[in-house]
């Protein structure tokens, strides 16, 4: 049973910046609240249950005041309420959390899978060998019987016949099915959206899927629109869904390039040895062991002239030329000359070392604290430990000394 909770947690942990990756519209689902809370409210809730030691395991069910429990004696699963009153007898070999909005839970009995509702009544008969859940609202459940896959709804009604050899779930409303060695796609209404002509399907995170036909790759987004035609020898997702745009590293006739979700070439083919990114809408390119940058429109920020380069962090990127470090902005201008021996980001400051001493730049690349410190120590986003003349003090993120240099070690500052 825990495998299902872990799977859901991993899948939904990709929801960032307030965006709903799974297409869920019902934010009142209790499972959604458990998983999205910054605190582990499930663990805290279970810790308050005085009777929890009576069971081998106790987990939340995603229903309010109802818990999945496992018998110490039989290892069977069932449901109890907050007062440890049995709601569903401990009879199942496995039991998942309740799905939203259907409010059914998948269970295993006598080696077969089915589903029950919150009162323990059978919603889907226990006749299936396996099942898969897409975790996208409205999607039927994929179930396997006699080595063939089909789909059923929350009432147990068959909505997709059992005639498919394999299924691939996407985390949104599209399901891919394999028949006669070819893949096709259907939506949550069991309508065919993609014919059975594809040789391979690979889920590209929550951005869409890669499709292969006749040894050529392309990409379809989560809205079932082809954004990259099936024409490339290989394809790899570079971006994450929350970044807004989709960028893929593709090869064609042995040549590498980067294209976006409008099939616009961002990094030209057969020019660079490798590509990294995106970071803050920029890419690092490598050519003959030198690094340069492109922006998300395909414009060269700087040619490949640097020995080393770090991803853009907000407005600046740290670069190394002739053995020395500096910073460039997104126009490619060296706002900090390449003259420093070392460089490191310290929250809202950039630490630089010159002739054995550390100083600090602001995020515009301007030196605001001279290179005068023997050592530095990152404490938190507001304060940085600095050592001068053998004594430690502290500066704030504006570079102002807020604690005088009087401590023998950096740890002592916190004991003041």
Short mmCIF file of C-alpha atoms in Angstrom, two decimals:
data_model
loop_
_atom_site.label_atom_id
_atom_site.label_comp_id
_atom_site.label_asym_id
_atom_site.label_seq_id
_atom_site.Cartn_x
_atom_site.Cartn_y
_atom_site.Cartn_z
CA UNK A 1 0.00 0.00 0.00
CA UNK A 2 2.82 2.42 0.79
CA UNK A 3 4.05 2.19 -2.79
CA UNK A 4 0.95 4.01 -3.96
CA UNK A 5 1.35 6.84 -1.46
CA UNK A 6 5.01 7.21 -2.42
CA UNK A 7 4.13 7.18 -6.14
CA UNK A 8 1.52 9.88 -5.71
CA UNK A 9 3.87 11.99 -3.62
CA UNK A 10 6.66 11.80 -6.19
CA UNK A 11 4.31 12.56 -9.07
CA UNK A 12 2.56 15.49 -7.48
CA UNK A 13 5.74 16.89 -5.95
CA UNK A 14 6.42 18.18 -9.46
CA UNK A 15 3.65 20.73 -9.00
CA UNK A 16 5.47 23.99 -8.53
CA UNK A 17 4.84 27.71 -8.62
CA UNK A 18 1.09 27.27 -8.23
CA UNK A 19 0.67 25.37 -11.50
CA UNK A 20 -1.50 22.26 -11.72
CA UNK A 21 0.46 19.66 -13.63
CA UNK A 22 -2.15 16.94 -13.31
CA UNK A 23 -5.11 18.82 -14.68
CA UNK A 24 -6.90 18.61 -11.36
CA UNK A 25 -9.70 21.10 -10.93
CA UNK A 26 -10.93 19.96 -7.52
CA UNK A 27 -8.57 21.50 -4.99
CA UNK A 28 -10.88 20.38 -2.19
CA UNK A 29 -9.56 16.85 -2.56
CA UNK A 30 -8.11 15.93 0.81
CA UNK A 31 -5.25 14.01 -0.83
CA UNK A 32 -4.25 17.20 -2.65
CA UNK A 33 -4.09 19.01 0.70
CA UNK A 34 -1.99 16.28 2.32
CA UNK A 35 0.56 16.25 -0.46
CA UNK A 36 0.80 20.00 -1.02
CA UNK A 37 1.19 21.03 2.59
CA UNK A 38 4.64 22.37 3.40
CA UNK A 39 4.46 20.34 6.62
CA UNK A 40 3.98 16.58 6.75
CA UNK A 41 0.42 16.86 8.03
CA UNK A 42 -0.25 13.17 7.38
CA UNK A 43 2.57 12.11 9.72
CA UNK A 44 1.50 14.66 12.34
CA UNK A 45 -2.10 13.48 12.15
CA UNK A 46 -1.14 9.83 12.57
CA UNK A 47 1.19 10.69 15.47
CA UNK A 48 -1.83 11.98 17.40
CA UNK A 49 -3.66 8.65 17.15
CA UNK A 50 -3.32 6.97 20.54
CA UNK A 51 -4.17 3.54 19.18
CA UNK A 52 -1.67 3.47 16.29
CA UNK A 53 0.66 0.98 18.03
CA UNK A 54 -2.05 -1.67 17.79
CA UNK A 55 -1.35 -2.01 14.07
CA UNK A 56 1.58 -3.00 11.91
CA UNK A 57 1.14 0.22 9.92
CA UNK A 58 -1.21 3.20 9.83
CA UNK A 59 -1.57 5.60 6.91
CA UNK A 60 -3.98 8.30 5.84
CA UNK A 61 -6.60 7.20 3.32
CA UNK A 62 -7.20 10.69 1.85
CA UNK A 63 -10.68 10.57 3.41
CA UNK A 64 -11.24 12.79 6.44
CA UNK A 65 -10.98 10.88 9.71
CA UNK A 66 -10.48 7.50 7.98
CA UNK A 67 -7.21 5.57 8.14
CA UNK A 68 -5.68 2.60 6.34
CA UNK A 69 -4.46 0.09 8.91
CA UNK A 70 -2.58 -3.20 8.65
CA UNK A 71 -3.10 -6.06 11.07
CA UNK A 72 -0.07 -7.21 13.05
CA UNK A 73 -1.40 -10.77 13.09
CA UNK A 74 -2.59 -11.27 9.49
CA UNK A 75 -0.87 -8.38 7.63
CA UNK A 76 -4.26 -7.66 6.03
CA UNK A 77 -5.49 -4.12 5.38
CA UNK A 78 -8.72 -2.35 6.21
CA UNK A 79 -10.12 1.03 7.29
CA UNK A 80 -10.82 2.47 10.73
CA UNK A 81 -12.06 5.86 11.87
CA UNK A 82 -10.40 8.30 14.25
CA UNK A 83 -11.74 6.36 17.25
CA UNK A 84 -10.36 3.07 15.90
CA UNK A 85 -13.81 1.84 14.96
CA UNK A 86 -13.64 -0.54 12.00
CA UNK A 87 -15.16 0.97 8.86
CA UNK A 88 -13.94 -1.69 6.44
CA UNK A 89 -12.80 -5.08 7.82
CA UNK A 90 -9.09 -5.91 7.65
CA UNK A 91 -9.42 -8.43 4.83
CA UNK A 92 -7.38 -7.07 1.92
CA UNK A 93 -3.89 -8.10 0.88
CA UNK A 94 -3.20 -4.54 -0.27
CA UNK A 95 -5.11 -1.27 -0.17
CA UNK A 96 -4.43 2.08 -1.82
CA UNK A 97 -5.48 5.59 -0.89
CA UNK A 98 -8.82 6.89 -2.17
CA UNK A 99 -8.78 8.50 -5.58
CA UNK A 100 -10.30 11.93 -6.11
CA UNK A 101 -12.93 12.76 -7.29
CA UNK A 102 -14.17 9.14 -7.64
CA UNK A 103 -13.54 8.35 -3.94
CA UNK A 104 -12.71 4.72 -4.59
CA UNK A 105 -9.66 2.82 -3.38
CA UNK A 106 -8.00 -0.08 -5.14
CA UNK A 107 -7.63 -3.24 -3.10
CA UNK A 108 -6.33 -6.77 -3.58
CA UNK A 109 -8.20 -9.86 -2.43
CA UNK A 110 -7.43 -13.49 -3.25
CA UNK A 111 -4.74 -12.32 -5.64
CA UNK A 112 -7.11 -10.16 -7.70
CA UNK A 113 -7.53 -6.40 -7.86
CA UNK A 114 -10.74 -4.43 -7.58
CA UNK A 115 -11.92 -1.23 -5.94
CA UNK A 116 -14.11 -0.30 -2.99
CA UNK A 117 -15.95 2.86 -2.02
CA UNK A 118 -15.65 4.65 1.32
CA UNK A 119 -18.26 2.33 2.89
CA UNK A 120 -16.41 -0.78 1.79
CA UNK A 121 -18.85 -1.72 -0.96
CA UNK A 122 -17.39 -3.09 -4.17
CA UNK A 123 -17.15 -0.45 -6.89
CA UNK A 124 -14.98 -2.42 -9.32
CA UNK A 125 -15.17 -6.24 -9.13
CA UNK A 126 -12.15 -8.19 -7.90
CA UNK A 127 -11.32 -9.87 -11.19
CA UNK A 128 -8.25 -8.03 -12.43
CA UNK A 129 -4.60 -9.08 -12.46
CA UNK A 130 -3.15 -5.58 -12.35
CA UNK A 131 -4.14 -1.93 -12.52
CA UNK A 132 -2.67 1.50 -13.25
CA UNK A 133 -3.93 4.92 -12.23
CA UNK A 134 -3.25 8.04 -14.25
CA UNK A 135 -3.89 10.52 -11.40
CA UNK A 136 -5.67 12.84 -13.83
CA UNK A 137 -9.28 13.72 -13.07
CA UNK A 138 -11.84 12.01 -15.27
CA UNK A 139 -9.47 9.38 -16.65
CA UNK A 140 -10.73 5.79 -16.56
CA UNK A 141 -8.62 3.24 -14.70
CA UNK A 142 -6.38 0.88 -16.67
CA UNK A 143 -6.85 -2.76 -15.66
CA UNK A 144 -5.36 -6.01 -16.90
CA UNK A 145 -7.16 -9.30 -17.39
CA UNK A 146 -5.82 -12.42 -19.11
CA UNK A 147 -2.71 -10.50 -20.23
CA UNK A 148 -4.75 -7.83 -21.99
CA UNK A 149 -5.34 -4.25 -20.90
CA UNK A 150 -8.55 -2.27 -20.97
CA UNK A 151 -10.13 0.54 -18.98
CA UNK A 152 -13.00 0.78 -16.51
CA UNK A 153 -14.69 3.75 -14.88
CA UNK A 154 -15.36 4.27 -11.17
CA UNK A 155 -18.53 2.17 -11.43
CA UNK A 156 -16.61 -0.79 -12.79
CA UNK A 157 -18.08 -0.39 -16.29
CA UNK A 158 -15.76 -1.34 -19.13
CA UNK A 159 -15.12 1.76 -21.26
CA UNK A 160 -12.15 0.47 -23.27
CA UNK A 161 -12.19 -3.19 -24.37
CA UNK A 162 -9.53 -5.67 -23.25
CA UNK A 163 -7.51 -5.93 -26.43
CA UNK A 164 -4.25 -4.12 -25.72
CA UNK A 165 -0.85 -5.58 -24.90
CA UNK A 166 0.56 -2.65 -22.93
CA UNK A 167 -0.50 0.74 -21.58
CA UNK A 168 1.46 3.90 -20.80
CA UNK A 169 -0.01 6.58 -18.54
CA UNK A 170 1.02 10.18 -18.91
CA UNK A 171 -0.18 11.89 -15.74
CA UNK A 172 -2.71 13.87 -17.77
CA UNK A 173 -5.77 12.83 -19.77
CA UNK A 174 -4.02 10.91 -22.56
CA UNK A 175 -3.39 7.16 -22.35
CA UNK A 176 -1.23 5.26 -24.82
CA UNK A 177 -2.11 1.69 -25.79
CA UNK A 178 -0.15 -0.95 -27.68
CA UNK A 179 -1.79 -3.29 -30.16
CA UNK A 180 -0.16 -5.50 -32.76
CA UNK A 181 3.26 -4.04 -31.85
CA UNK A 182 2.16 -0.45 -32.54
CA UNK A 183 1.23 2.38 -30.18
CA UNK A 184 -1.78 4.68 -30.38
CA UNK A 185 -3.45 7.15 -28.03
CA UNK A 186 -6.89 7.74 -26.53
CA UNK A 187 -8.29 10.51 -24.34
CA UNK A 188 -10.33 10.40 -21.14
CA UNK A 189 -13.51 9.87 -23.18
CA UNK A 190 -11.97 6.81 -24.89
CA UNK A 191 -11.79 8.69 -28.18
CA UNK A 192 -8.91 7.74 -30.45
CA UNK A 193 -6.59 10.74 -30.82
CA UNK A 194 -3.60 8.99 -32.33
CA UNK A 195 -3.59 6.03 -34.73
CA UNK A 196 -1.72 2.80 -34.03
CA UNK A 197 1.32 3.62 -36.15
CA UNK A 198 4.05 4.45 -33.62
CA UNK A 199 6.90 2.13 -32.66
CA UNK A 200 7.83 3.71 -29.33
CA UNK A 201 6.32 6.11 -26.79
CA UNK A 202 8.29 7.81 -24.02
CA UNK A 203 6.68 10.09 -21.46
CA UNK A 204 8.59 13.40 -21.29
CA UNK A 205 7.85 14.30 -17.70
CA UNK A 206 4.65 16.31 -17.59
CA UNK A 207 5.46 18.22 -20.76
CA UNK A 208 4.14 15.62 -23.18
CA UNK A 209 5.43 12.51 -24.92
CA UNK A 210 8.11 11.58 -27.41
CA UNK A 211 6.87 9.47 -30.31
CA UNK A 212 8.94 7.27 -32.60
CA UNK A 213 7.92 6.12 -36.05
CA UNK A 214 10.26 4.43 -38.51
CA UNK A 215 13.24 5.30 -36.27
CA UNK A 216 12.40 9.01 -36.22
CA UNK A 217 11.39 10.99 -33.13
CA UNK A 218 9.06 13.89 -32.49
CA UNK A 219 7.06 15.32 -29.61
CA UNK A 220 3.39 15.80 -28.75
CA UNK A 221 2.46 18.13 -25.87
CA UNK A 222 -0.06 17.47 -23.08
CA UNK A 223 -2.77 19.07 -25.23
CA UNK A 224 -2.18 16.34 -27.84
CA UNK A 225 -0.66 18.79 -30.32
CA UNK A 226 2.50 17.94 -32.25
CA UNK A 227 5.03 20.61 -31.33
CA UNK A 228 8.08 18.89 -32.81
CA UNK A 229 7.54 16.84 -35.99
CA UNK A 230 8.60 13.20 -36.15
CA UNK A 231 11.81 13.77 -38.09
CA UNK A 232 14.77 13.53 -35.72
CA UNK A 233 17.20 10.70 -35.03
CA UNK A 234 17.05 11.34 -31.28
CA UNK A 235 15.35 13.71 -28.88
CA UNK A 236 15.90 14.71 -25.25
CA UNK A 237 13.93 17.08 -23.04
CA UNK A 238 16.07 19.90 -21.65
CA UNK A 239 13.44 22.00 -19.91
CA UNK A 240 10.94 21.39 -17.13
CA UNK A 241 7.22 21.97 -17.55
CA UNK A 242 7.12 24.78 -15.00
CA UNK A 243 9.65 26.78 -17.01
CA UNK A 244 6.90 27.75 -19.46
CA UNK A 245 8.56 26.84 -22.75
CA UNK A 246 9.66 23.41 -23.91
CA UNK A 247 13.20 22.95 -25.22
CA UNK A 248 14.58 19.72 -26.67
CA UNK A 249 18.03 18.62 -27.71
CA UNK A 250 17.62 16.84 -31.06
CA UNK A 251 19.90 15.19 -33.59
CA UNK A 252 19.48 15.00 -37.32
CA UNK A 253 21.94 13.22 -39.58
CA UNK A 254 24.38 13.16 -36.70
CA UNK A 255 24.11 16.89 -36.01
CA UNK A 256 22.93 18.27 -32.65
CA UNK A 257 20.71 21.27 -32.09
CA UNK A 258 18.07 22.69 -29.75
CA UNK A 259 14.48 23.39 -30.81
CA UNK A 260 11.59 24.87 -28.83
CA UNK A 261 7.88 24.00 -28.69
CA UNK A 262 7.26 26.09 -31.82
CA UNK A 263 9.90 24.01 -33.62
CA UNK A 264 12.14 27.07 -33.76
CA UNK A 265 15.87 26.32 -33.84
CA UNK A 266 17.42 27.89 -30.73
CA UNK A 267 20.91 26.41 -30.98
CA UNK A 268 21.96 25.68 -34.57
CA UNK A 269 22.84 22.18 -35.76
CA UNK A 270 26.36 20.87 -36.26
CA UNK A 271 28.07 23.79 -34.55
CA UNK A 272 28.54 22.93 -30.88
CA UNK A 273 29.89 19.87 -29.10
CA UNK A 274 27.36 20.02 -26.26
CA UNK A 275 24.50 22.10 -24.88
CA UNK A 276 23.42 22.67 -21.25
CA UNK A 277 20.35 24.35 -19.84
CA UNK A 278 18.04 26.07 -19.93
CA UNK A 279 18.71 28.27 -16.91
CA UNK A 280 16.94 31.61 -16.68
CA UNK A 281 16.07 31.23 -20.37
CA UNK A 282 19.68 30.79 -21.45
CA UNK A 283 21.81 27.89 -22.69
CA UNK A 284 25.49 27.13 -22.27
CA UNK A 285 27.14 25.80 -25.42
CA UNK A 286 30.53 24.12 -25.67
CA UNK A 287 32.87 24.16 -28.65
CA UNK A 288 36.45 22.87 -28.56
CA UNK A 289 36.41 23.01 -24.74
CA UNK A 290 35.28 26.65 -24.73
CA UNK A 291 31.92 27.87 -23.41
CA UNK A 292 29.44 30.43 -24.67
CA UNK A 293 25.77 31.35 -24.26
CA UNK A 294 22.52 31.51 -26.26
CA UNK A 295 19.26 33.09 -25.14
CA UNK A 296 15.83 31.45 -25.50
CA UNK A 297 15.20 33.24 -28.81
CA UNK A 298 18.26 31.69 -30.41
CA UNK A 299 20.40 34.83 -30.12
CA UNK A 300 24.11 34.47 -29.31
CA UNK A 301 24.79 36.15 -25.97
CA UNK A 302 28.49 35.47 -26.22
CA UNK A 303 30.53 33.18 -28.47
CA UNK A 304 32.31 30.14 -27.06
CA UNK A 305 35.37 31.94 -25.68
CA UNK A 306 35.39 31.01 -21.99
CA UNK A 307 37.32 28.17 -20.40
CA UNK A 308 34.56 27.63 -17.86
CA UNK A 309 31.06 28.98 -17.39
CA UNK A 310 28.29 28.59 -14.86
CA UNK A 311 24.56 28.82 -15.55
CA UNK A 312 22.95 32.23 -15.33
CA UNK A 313 21.74 32.92 -11.82
CA UNK A 314 19.15 35.64 -12.20
CA UNK A 315 20.91 38.42 -14.12
CA UNK A 316 24.52 37.21 -14.21
CA UNK A 317 26.63 34.26 -15.27
CA UNK A 318 30.08 33.53 -13.87
CA UNK A 319 32.73 32.93 -16.55
CA UNK A 320 36.44 32.13 -16.65
CA UNK A 321 38.85 33.52 -19.22
CA UNK A 322 42.65 33.30 -19.20
CA UNK A 323 42.46 31.53 -15.87
CA UNK A 324 40.51 34.31 -14.13
CA UNK A 325 36.84 34.67 -13.17
CA UNK A 326 34.37 37.44 -13.86
CA UNK A 327 30.67 37.94 -14.67
CA UNK A 328 28.66 38.66 -17.79
CA UNK A 329 25.09 39.89 -18.13
CA UNK A 330 22.46 38.67 -20.61
CA UNK A 331 23.72 41.10 -23.22
CA UNK A 332 27.10 39.36 -23.08
CA UNK A 333 28.86 42.31 -21.46
CA UNK A 334 31.56 41.58 -18.90
CA UNK A 335 30.12 43.64 -16.06
CA UNK A 336 32.77 42.16 -13.79
CA UNK A 337 36.19 41.88 -15.42
CA UNK A 338 37.78 38.44 -15.49
CA UNK A 339 40.46 39.11 -12.87
CA UNK A 340 39.47 37.04 -9.84
CA UNK A 341 41.06 33.77 -8.72
CA UNK A 342 37.80 32.22 -7.49
CA UNK A 343 34.10 33.05 -7.46
CA UNK A 344 31.07 31.70 -5.61
CA UNK A 345 27.42 32.70 -5.19
CA UNK A 346 26.44 33.66 -1.64
CA UNK A 347 22.69 34.12 -1.80
CA UNK A 348 22.19 37.75 -2.91
CA UNK A 349 25.93 38.42 -3.15
CA UNK A 350 28.75 36.97 -5.22
CA UNK A 351 31.95 36.19 -3.36
CA UNK A 352 35.22 36.77 -5.24
CA UNK A 353 38.80 36.02 -4.24
CA UNK A 354 41.81 38.07 -5.27
CA UNK A 355 45.36 37.49 -4.06
CA UNK A 356 44.12 35.26 -1.27
CA UNK A 357 41.43 37.60 0.07
CA UNK A 358 37.65 37.54 -0.36
CA UNK A 359 35.30 40.36 -1.23
CA UNK A 360 31.75 40.62 -2.57
CA UNK A 361 29.93 41.72 -5.70
CA UNK A 362 26.27 42.65 -5.89
CA UNK A 363 23.95 41.06 -8.45
CA UNK A 364 24.85 43.76 -10.95
CA UNK A 365 28.46 42.61 -10.82
CA UNK A 366 29.76 45.66 -8.96
CA UNK A 367 32.33 45.22 -6.18
CA UNK A 368 30.65 46.49 -3.00
CA UNK A 369 32.97 44.90 -0.41
CA UNK A 370 36.72 45.03 -1.10
CA UNK A 371 38.74 41.80 -1.13
CA UNK A 372 39.88 41.99 2.50
CA UNK A 373 38.67 38.81 4.21
CA UNK A 374 40.83 35.75 4.83
CA UNK A 375 37.84 33.37 4.94
CA UNK A 376 34.09 33.44 4.44
CA UNK A 377 31.32 31.16 5.69
CA UNK A 378 27.78 31.06 4.29
CA UNK A 379 25.36 31.13 7.20
CA UNK A 380 21.98 31.95 5.70
CA UNK A 381 20.32 34.20 3.14
CA UNK A 382 20.73 37.30 5.33
CA UNK A 383 24.15 36.93 6.94
CA UNK A 384 27.61 35.79 5.90
CA UNK A 385 30.50 35.06 8.24
CA UNK A 386 33.76 36.83 7.37
CA UNK A 387 37.24 36.48 8.89
CA UNK A 388 39.73 39.34 9.12
CA UNK A 389 42.98 39.52 11.04
CA UNK A 390 42.23 36.08 12.47
CA UNK A 391 38.84 37.03 13.92
CA UNK A 392 35.33 36.31 12.70
CA UNK A 393 32.51 38.78 12.22
CA UNK A 394 29.39 38.95 10.13
CA UNK A 395 28.09 41.02 7.21
CA UNK A 396 24.54 41.31 5.89
CA UNK A 397 23.45 40.83 2.29
CA UNK A 398 24.12 44.51 1.60
CA UNK A 399 27.76 43.89 2.53
CA UNK A 400 27.53 45.91 5.75
CA UNK A 401 29.41 44.62 8.81
CA UNK A 402 26.76 43.85 11.44
CA UNK A 403 28.87 41.83 13.89
CA UNK A 404 32.39 43.04 14.71
CA UNK A 405 35.45 40.84 14.20
CA UNK A 406 35.98 39.42 17.70
CA UNK A 407 35.24 35.68 17.48
CA UNK A 408 37.82 32.92 17.17
CA UNK A 409 35.63 30.76 14.93
CA UNK A 410 32.53 31.22 12.85
CA UNK A 411 30.39 28.91 15.01
CA UNK A 412 30.91 31.16 18.03
CA UNK A 413 28.98 33.96 16.35
CA UNK A 414 25.75 32.02 16.81
CA UNK A 415 26.43 31.61 20.51
CA UNK A 416 26.55 35.34 21.15
#
